[in-house]
Coordinates of N, CA and C in Angstrom, one line a residue:
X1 N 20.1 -82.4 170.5 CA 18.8 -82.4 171.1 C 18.9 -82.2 172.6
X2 N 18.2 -81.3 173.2 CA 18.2 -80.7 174.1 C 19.8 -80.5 175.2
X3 N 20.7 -79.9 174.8 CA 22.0 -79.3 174.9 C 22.0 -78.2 175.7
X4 N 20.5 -76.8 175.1 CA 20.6 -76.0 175.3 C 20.9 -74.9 174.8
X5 N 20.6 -75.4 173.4 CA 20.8 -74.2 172.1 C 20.0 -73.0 172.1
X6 N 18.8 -73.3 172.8 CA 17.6 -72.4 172.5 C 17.9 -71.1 173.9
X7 N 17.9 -72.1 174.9 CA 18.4 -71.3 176.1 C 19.2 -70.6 176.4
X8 N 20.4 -71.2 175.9 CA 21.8 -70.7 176.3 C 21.7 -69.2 174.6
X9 N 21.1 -69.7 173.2 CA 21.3 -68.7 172.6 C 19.9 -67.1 173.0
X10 N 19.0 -67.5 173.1 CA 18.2 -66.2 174.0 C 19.3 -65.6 175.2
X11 N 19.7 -66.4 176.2 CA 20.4 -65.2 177.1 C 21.5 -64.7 176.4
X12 N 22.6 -65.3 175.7 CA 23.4 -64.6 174.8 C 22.9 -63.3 173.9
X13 N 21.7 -63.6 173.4 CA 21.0 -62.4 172.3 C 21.0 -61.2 173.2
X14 N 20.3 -61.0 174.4 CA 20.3 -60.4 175.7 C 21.5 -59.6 175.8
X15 N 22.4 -60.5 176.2 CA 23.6 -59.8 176.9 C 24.4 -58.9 175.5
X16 N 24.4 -59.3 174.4 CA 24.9 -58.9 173.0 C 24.4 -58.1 172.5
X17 N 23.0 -57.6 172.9 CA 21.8 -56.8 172.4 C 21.7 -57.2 170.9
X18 N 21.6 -58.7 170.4 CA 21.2 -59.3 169.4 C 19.5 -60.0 169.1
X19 N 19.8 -60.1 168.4 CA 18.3 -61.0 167.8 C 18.4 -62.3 168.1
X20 N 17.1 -63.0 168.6 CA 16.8 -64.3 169.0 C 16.3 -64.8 168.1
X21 N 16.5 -66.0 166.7 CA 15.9 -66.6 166.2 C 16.0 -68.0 166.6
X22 N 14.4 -69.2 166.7 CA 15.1 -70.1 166.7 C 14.4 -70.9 165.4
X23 N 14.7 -71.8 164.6 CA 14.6 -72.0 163.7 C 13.1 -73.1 163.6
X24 N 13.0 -74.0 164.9 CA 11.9 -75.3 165.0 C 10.7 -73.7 165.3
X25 N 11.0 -72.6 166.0 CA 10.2 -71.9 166.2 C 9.3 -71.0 164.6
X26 N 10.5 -70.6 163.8 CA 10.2 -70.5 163.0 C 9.4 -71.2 161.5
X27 N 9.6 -72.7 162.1 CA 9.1 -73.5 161.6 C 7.7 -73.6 161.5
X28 N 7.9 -73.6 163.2 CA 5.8 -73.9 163.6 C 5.1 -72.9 162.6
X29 N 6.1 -71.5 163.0 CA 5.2 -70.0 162.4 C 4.5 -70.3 161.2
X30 N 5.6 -70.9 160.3 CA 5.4 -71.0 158.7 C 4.4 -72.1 158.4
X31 N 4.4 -73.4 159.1 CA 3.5 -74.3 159.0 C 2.5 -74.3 159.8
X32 N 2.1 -73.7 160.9 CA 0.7 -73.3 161.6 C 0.5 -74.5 162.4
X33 N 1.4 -75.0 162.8 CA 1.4 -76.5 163.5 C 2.9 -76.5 164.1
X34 N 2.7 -77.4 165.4 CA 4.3 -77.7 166.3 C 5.1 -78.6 165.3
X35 N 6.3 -78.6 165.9 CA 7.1 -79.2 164.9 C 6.7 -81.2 165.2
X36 N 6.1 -81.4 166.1 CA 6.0 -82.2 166.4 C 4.8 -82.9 165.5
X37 N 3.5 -81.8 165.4 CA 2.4 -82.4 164.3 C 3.1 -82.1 163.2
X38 N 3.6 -81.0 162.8 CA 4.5 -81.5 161.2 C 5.0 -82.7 161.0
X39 N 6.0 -83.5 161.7 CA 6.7 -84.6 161.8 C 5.7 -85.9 161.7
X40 N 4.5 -85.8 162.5 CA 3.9 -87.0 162.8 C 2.7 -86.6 161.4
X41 N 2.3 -86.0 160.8 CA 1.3 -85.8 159.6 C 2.4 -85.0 158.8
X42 N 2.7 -84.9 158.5 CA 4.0 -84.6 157.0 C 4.9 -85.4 156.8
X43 N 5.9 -85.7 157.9 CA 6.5 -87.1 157.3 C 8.1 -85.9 158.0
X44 N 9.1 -87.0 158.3 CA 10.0 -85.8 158.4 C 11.0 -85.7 157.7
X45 N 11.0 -86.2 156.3 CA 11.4 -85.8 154.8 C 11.1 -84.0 154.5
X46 N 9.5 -83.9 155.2 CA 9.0 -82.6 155.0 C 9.4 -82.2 155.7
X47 N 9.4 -82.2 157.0 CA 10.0 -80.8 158.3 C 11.4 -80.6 158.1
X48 N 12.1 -81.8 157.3 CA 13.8 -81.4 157.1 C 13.6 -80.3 155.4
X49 N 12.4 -80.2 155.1 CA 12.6 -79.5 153.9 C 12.2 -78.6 154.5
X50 N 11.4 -78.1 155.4 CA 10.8 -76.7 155.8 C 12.0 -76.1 156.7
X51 N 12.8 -77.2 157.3 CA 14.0 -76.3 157.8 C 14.7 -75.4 157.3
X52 N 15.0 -76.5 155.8 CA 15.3 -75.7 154.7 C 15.3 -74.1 154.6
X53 N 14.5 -74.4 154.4 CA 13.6 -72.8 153.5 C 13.6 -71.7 154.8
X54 N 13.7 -72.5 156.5 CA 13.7 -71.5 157.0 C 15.0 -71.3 157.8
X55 N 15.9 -71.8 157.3 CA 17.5 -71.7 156.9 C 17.7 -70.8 156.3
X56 N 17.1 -71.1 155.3 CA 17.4 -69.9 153.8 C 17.4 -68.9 153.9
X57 N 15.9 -68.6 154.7 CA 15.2 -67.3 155.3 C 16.2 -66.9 156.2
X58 N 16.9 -67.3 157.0 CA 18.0 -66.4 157.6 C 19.2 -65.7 157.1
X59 N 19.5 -66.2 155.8 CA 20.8 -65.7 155.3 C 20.2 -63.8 155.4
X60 N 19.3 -63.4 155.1 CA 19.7 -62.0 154.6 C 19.9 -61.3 156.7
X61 N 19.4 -62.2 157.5 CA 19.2 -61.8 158.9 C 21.0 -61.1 159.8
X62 N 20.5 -59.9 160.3 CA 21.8 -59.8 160.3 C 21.9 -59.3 162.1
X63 N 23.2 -59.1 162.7 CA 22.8 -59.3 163.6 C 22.0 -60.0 165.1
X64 N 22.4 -61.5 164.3 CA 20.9 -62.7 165.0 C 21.8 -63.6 165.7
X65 N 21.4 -64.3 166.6 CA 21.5 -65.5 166.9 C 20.4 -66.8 166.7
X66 N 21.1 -67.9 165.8 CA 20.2 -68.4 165.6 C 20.4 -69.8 166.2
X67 N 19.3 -70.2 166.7 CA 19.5 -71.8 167.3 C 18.9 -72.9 166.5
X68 N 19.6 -73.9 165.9 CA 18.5 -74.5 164.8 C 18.1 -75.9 165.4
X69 N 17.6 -76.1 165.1 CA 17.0 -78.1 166.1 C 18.3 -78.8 165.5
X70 N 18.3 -80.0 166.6 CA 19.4 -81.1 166.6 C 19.8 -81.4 165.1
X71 N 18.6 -81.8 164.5 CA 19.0 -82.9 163.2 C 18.9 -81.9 162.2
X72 N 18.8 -80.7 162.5 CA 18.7 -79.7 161.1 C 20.4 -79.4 160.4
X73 N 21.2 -79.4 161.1 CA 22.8 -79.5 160.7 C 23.1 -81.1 159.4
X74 N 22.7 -82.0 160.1 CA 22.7 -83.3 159.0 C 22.2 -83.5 158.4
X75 N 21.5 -83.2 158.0 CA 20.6 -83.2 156.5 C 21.3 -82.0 155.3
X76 N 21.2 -83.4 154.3 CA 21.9 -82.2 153.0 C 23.1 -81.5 153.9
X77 N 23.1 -80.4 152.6 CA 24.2 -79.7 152.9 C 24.4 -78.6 153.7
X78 N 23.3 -78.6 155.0 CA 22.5 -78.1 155.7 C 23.9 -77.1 156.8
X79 N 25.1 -78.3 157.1 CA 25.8 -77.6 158.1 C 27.0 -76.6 157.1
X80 N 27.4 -77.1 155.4 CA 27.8 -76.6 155.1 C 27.2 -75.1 155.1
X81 N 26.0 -74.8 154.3 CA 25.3 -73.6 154.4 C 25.3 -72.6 155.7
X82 N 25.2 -73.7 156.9 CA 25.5 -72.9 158.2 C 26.4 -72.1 158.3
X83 N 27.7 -73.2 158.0 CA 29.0 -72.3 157.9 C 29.2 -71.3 156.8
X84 N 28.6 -70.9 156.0 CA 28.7 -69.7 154.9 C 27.7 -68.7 155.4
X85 N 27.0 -68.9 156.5 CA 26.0 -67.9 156.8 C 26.8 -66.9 158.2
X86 N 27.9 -67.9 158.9 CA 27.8 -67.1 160.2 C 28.7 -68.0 161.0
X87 N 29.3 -67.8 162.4 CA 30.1 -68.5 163.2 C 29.0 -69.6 163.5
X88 N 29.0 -70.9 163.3 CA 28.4 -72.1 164.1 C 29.6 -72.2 165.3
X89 N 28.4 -73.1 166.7 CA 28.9 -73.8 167.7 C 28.1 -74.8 168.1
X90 N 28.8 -75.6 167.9 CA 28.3 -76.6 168.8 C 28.7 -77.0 170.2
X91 N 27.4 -77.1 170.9 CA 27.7 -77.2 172.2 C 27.5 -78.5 172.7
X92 N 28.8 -79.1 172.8 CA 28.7 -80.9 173.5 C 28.7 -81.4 174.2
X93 N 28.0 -82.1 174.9 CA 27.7 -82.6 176.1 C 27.4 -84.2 175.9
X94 N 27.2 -84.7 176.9 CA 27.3 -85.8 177.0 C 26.4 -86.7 176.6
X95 N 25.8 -88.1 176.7 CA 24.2 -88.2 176.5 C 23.7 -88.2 178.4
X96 N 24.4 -88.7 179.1 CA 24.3 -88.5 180.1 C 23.9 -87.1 180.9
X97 N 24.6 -86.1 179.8 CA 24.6 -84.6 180.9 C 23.2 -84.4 180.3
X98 N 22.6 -84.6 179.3 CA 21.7 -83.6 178.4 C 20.3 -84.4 179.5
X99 N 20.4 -85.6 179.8 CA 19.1 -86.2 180.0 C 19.2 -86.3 181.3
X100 N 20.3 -85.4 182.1 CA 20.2 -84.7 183.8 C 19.9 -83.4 183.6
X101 N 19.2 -82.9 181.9 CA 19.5 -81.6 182.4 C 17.8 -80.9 181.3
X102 N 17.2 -82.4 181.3 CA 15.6 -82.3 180.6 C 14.5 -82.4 181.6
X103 N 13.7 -81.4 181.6 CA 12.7 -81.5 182.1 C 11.6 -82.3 181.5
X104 N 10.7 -82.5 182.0 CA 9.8 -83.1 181.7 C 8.8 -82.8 180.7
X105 N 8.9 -81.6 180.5 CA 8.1 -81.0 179.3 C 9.1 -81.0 177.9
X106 N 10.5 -80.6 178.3 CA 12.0 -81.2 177.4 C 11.0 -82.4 176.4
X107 N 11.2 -83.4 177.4 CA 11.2 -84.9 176.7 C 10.1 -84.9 176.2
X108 N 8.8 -84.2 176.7 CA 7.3 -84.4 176.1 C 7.4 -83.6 174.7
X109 N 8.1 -82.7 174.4 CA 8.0 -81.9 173.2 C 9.2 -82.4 172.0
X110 N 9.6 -83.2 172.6 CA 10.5 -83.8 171.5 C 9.8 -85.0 170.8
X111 N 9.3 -85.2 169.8 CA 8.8 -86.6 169.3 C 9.3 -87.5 169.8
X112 N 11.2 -87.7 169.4 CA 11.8 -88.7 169.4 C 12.3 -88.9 170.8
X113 N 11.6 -88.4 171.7 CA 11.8 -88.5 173.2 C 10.7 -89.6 173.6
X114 N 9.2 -89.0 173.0 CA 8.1 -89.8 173.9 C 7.9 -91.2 174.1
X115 N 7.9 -91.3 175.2 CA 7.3 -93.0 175.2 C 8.6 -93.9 176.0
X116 N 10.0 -93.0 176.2 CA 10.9 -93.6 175.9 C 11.4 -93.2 177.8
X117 N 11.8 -94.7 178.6 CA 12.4 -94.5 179.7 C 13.2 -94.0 179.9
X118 N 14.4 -93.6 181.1 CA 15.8 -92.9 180.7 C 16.6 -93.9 180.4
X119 N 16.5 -95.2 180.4 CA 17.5 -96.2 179.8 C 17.7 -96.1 178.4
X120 N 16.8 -96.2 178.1 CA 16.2 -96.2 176.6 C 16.4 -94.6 175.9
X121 N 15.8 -93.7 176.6 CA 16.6 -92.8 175.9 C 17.9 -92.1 176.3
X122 N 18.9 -93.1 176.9 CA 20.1 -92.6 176.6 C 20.7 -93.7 175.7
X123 N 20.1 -94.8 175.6 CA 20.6 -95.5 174.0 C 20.2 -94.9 173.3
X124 N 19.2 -94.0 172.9 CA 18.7 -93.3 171.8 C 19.7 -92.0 171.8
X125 N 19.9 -91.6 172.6 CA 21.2 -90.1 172.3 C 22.0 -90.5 172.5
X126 N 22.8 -91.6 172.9 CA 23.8 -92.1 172.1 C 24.5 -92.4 171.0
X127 N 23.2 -93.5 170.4 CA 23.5 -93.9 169.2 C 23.3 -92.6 168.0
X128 N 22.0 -91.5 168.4 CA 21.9 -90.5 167.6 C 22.9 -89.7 167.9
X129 N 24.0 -89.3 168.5 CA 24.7 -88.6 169.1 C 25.9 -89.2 168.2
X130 N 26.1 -90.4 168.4 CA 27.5 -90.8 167.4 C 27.1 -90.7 165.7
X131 N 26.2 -90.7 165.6 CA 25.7 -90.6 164.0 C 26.1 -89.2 163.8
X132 N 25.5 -88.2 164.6 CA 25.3 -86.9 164.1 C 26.7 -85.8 164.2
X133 N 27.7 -86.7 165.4 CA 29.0 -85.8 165.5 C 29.8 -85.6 164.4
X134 N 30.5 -86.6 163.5 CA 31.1 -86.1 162.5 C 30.6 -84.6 162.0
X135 N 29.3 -84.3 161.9 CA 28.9 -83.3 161.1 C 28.6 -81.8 162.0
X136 N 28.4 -82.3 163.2 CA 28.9 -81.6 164.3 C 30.3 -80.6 164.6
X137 N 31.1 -81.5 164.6 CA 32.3 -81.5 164.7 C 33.2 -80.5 163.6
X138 N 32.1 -80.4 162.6 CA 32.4 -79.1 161.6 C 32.4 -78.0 161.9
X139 N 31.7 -77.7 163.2 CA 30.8 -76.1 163.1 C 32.7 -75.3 163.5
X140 N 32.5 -74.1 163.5 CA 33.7 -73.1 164.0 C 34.1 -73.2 165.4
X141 N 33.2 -73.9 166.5 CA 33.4 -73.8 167.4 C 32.5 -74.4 168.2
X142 N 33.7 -75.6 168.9 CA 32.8 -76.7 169.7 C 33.5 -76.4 170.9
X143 N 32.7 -76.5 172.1 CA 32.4 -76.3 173.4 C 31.7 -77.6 174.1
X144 N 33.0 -78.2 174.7 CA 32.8 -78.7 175.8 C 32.0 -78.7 176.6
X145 N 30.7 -78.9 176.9 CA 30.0 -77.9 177.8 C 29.2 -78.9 179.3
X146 N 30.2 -80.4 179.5 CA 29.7 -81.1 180.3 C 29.8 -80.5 181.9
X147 N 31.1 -80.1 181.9 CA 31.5 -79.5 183.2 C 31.2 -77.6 183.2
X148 N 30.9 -77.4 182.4 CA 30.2 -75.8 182.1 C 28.7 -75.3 182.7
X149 N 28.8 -74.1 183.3 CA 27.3 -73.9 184.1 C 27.2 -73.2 182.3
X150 N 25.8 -73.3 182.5 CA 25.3 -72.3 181.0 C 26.1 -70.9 181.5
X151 N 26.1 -69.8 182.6 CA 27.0 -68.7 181.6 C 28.2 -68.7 181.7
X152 N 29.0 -69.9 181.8 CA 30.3 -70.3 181.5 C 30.6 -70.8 179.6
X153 N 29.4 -71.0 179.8 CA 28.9 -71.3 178.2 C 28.8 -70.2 177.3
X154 N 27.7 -69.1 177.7 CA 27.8 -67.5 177.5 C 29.0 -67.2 177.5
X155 N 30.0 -67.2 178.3 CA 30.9 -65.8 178.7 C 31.8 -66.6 177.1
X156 N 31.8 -67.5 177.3 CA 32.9 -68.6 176.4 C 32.5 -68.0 174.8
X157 N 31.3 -68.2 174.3 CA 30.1 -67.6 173.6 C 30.5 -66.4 172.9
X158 N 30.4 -65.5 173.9 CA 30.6 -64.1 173.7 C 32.3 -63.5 173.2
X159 N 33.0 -64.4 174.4 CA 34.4 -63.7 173.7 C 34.3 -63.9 172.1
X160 N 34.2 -65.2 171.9 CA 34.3 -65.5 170.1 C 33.0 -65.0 169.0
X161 N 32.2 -64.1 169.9 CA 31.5 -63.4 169.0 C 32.5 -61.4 169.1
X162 N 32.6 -61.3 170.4 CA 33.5 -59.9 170.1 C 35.0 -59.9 169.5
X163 N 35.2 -61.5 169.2 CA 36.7 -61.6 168.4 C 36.4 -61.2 167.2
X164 N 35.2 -61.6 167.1 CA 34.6 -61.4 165.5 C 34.7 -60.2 164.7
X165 N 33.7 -59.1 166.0 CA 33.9 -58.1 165.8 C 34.5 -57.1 165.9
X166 N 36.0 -57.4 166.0 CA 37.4 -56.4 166.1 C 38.1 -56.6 164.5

């Protein structure tokens, strides 16, 4: 949660001449509501099922970059699937670096942000941060990314997308 998956994968799509998908984005599309009224009136049993399906919806997508929300990899078999679709990365950072590097509208669009001081929410990306690495720690390619400017992130990014393609 807020890493810079969405960010860092749009300028990548750019420089690659790829497709931008992001998945919370594709979510709203399909449910007519932010991911945030899904979650607070469906329950987020539902919005981890609608990831689902808009998971699924990417396998035939070709040539994309896709960014999927934080908790969408841990649920079900959600990161295995990732990995049979395409190169995953995860990009890791600290809880410290992520919450020097949220804006203010960052934290207001995250449910599991609001309400919450920066003390408090860096116990909160912490403790969700050690839960969610094991499954993290699966993708093809984890990046360091505390001491990384985002297009050190990119350039990093790219080489292991044109290794791909040789």
């Amino acid at each position: 949660m807020g890493c810079g998956k969405s960010t860092v994968g749009r300028k990548i799509s750019r420089f690659a001449h790829l497709r931008f998908v992001d998945t919370d984005t594709m979510v709203e599309q399909y449910e007519g509501a932010t991911v945030a009224d899904v979650i607070t009136y469906q329950g987020e049993e539902y919005f981890r099922k609608a990831e689902r399906k808009v998971l699924e919806s990417t396998a035939t997508m070709e040539n994309v970059i896709i960014s999927t929300g934080g908790g969408l990899p841990i649920w079900g078999d959600n990161m295995e699937r990732i990995s049979q679709l395409g190169l995953s990365v995860y990009l890791r950072r600290s809880p410290q670096n992520i919450l020097s590097r949220l804006s203010p509208y960052g934290r207001q669009k995250r449910p599991k942000f609001r309400g919450l001081n920066d003390e408090q929410l860096l116990e909160f990306m912490t403790t969700h941060m050690a839960e969610r690495e094991p499954v993290y720690l699966q993708a093809d390619v984890v990046l360091d990314c505390d001491q990384m400017a985002d297009n050190e992130v990119i350039d990093a990014i790219l080489e292991k997308i044109m290794n791909l393609k040789r």
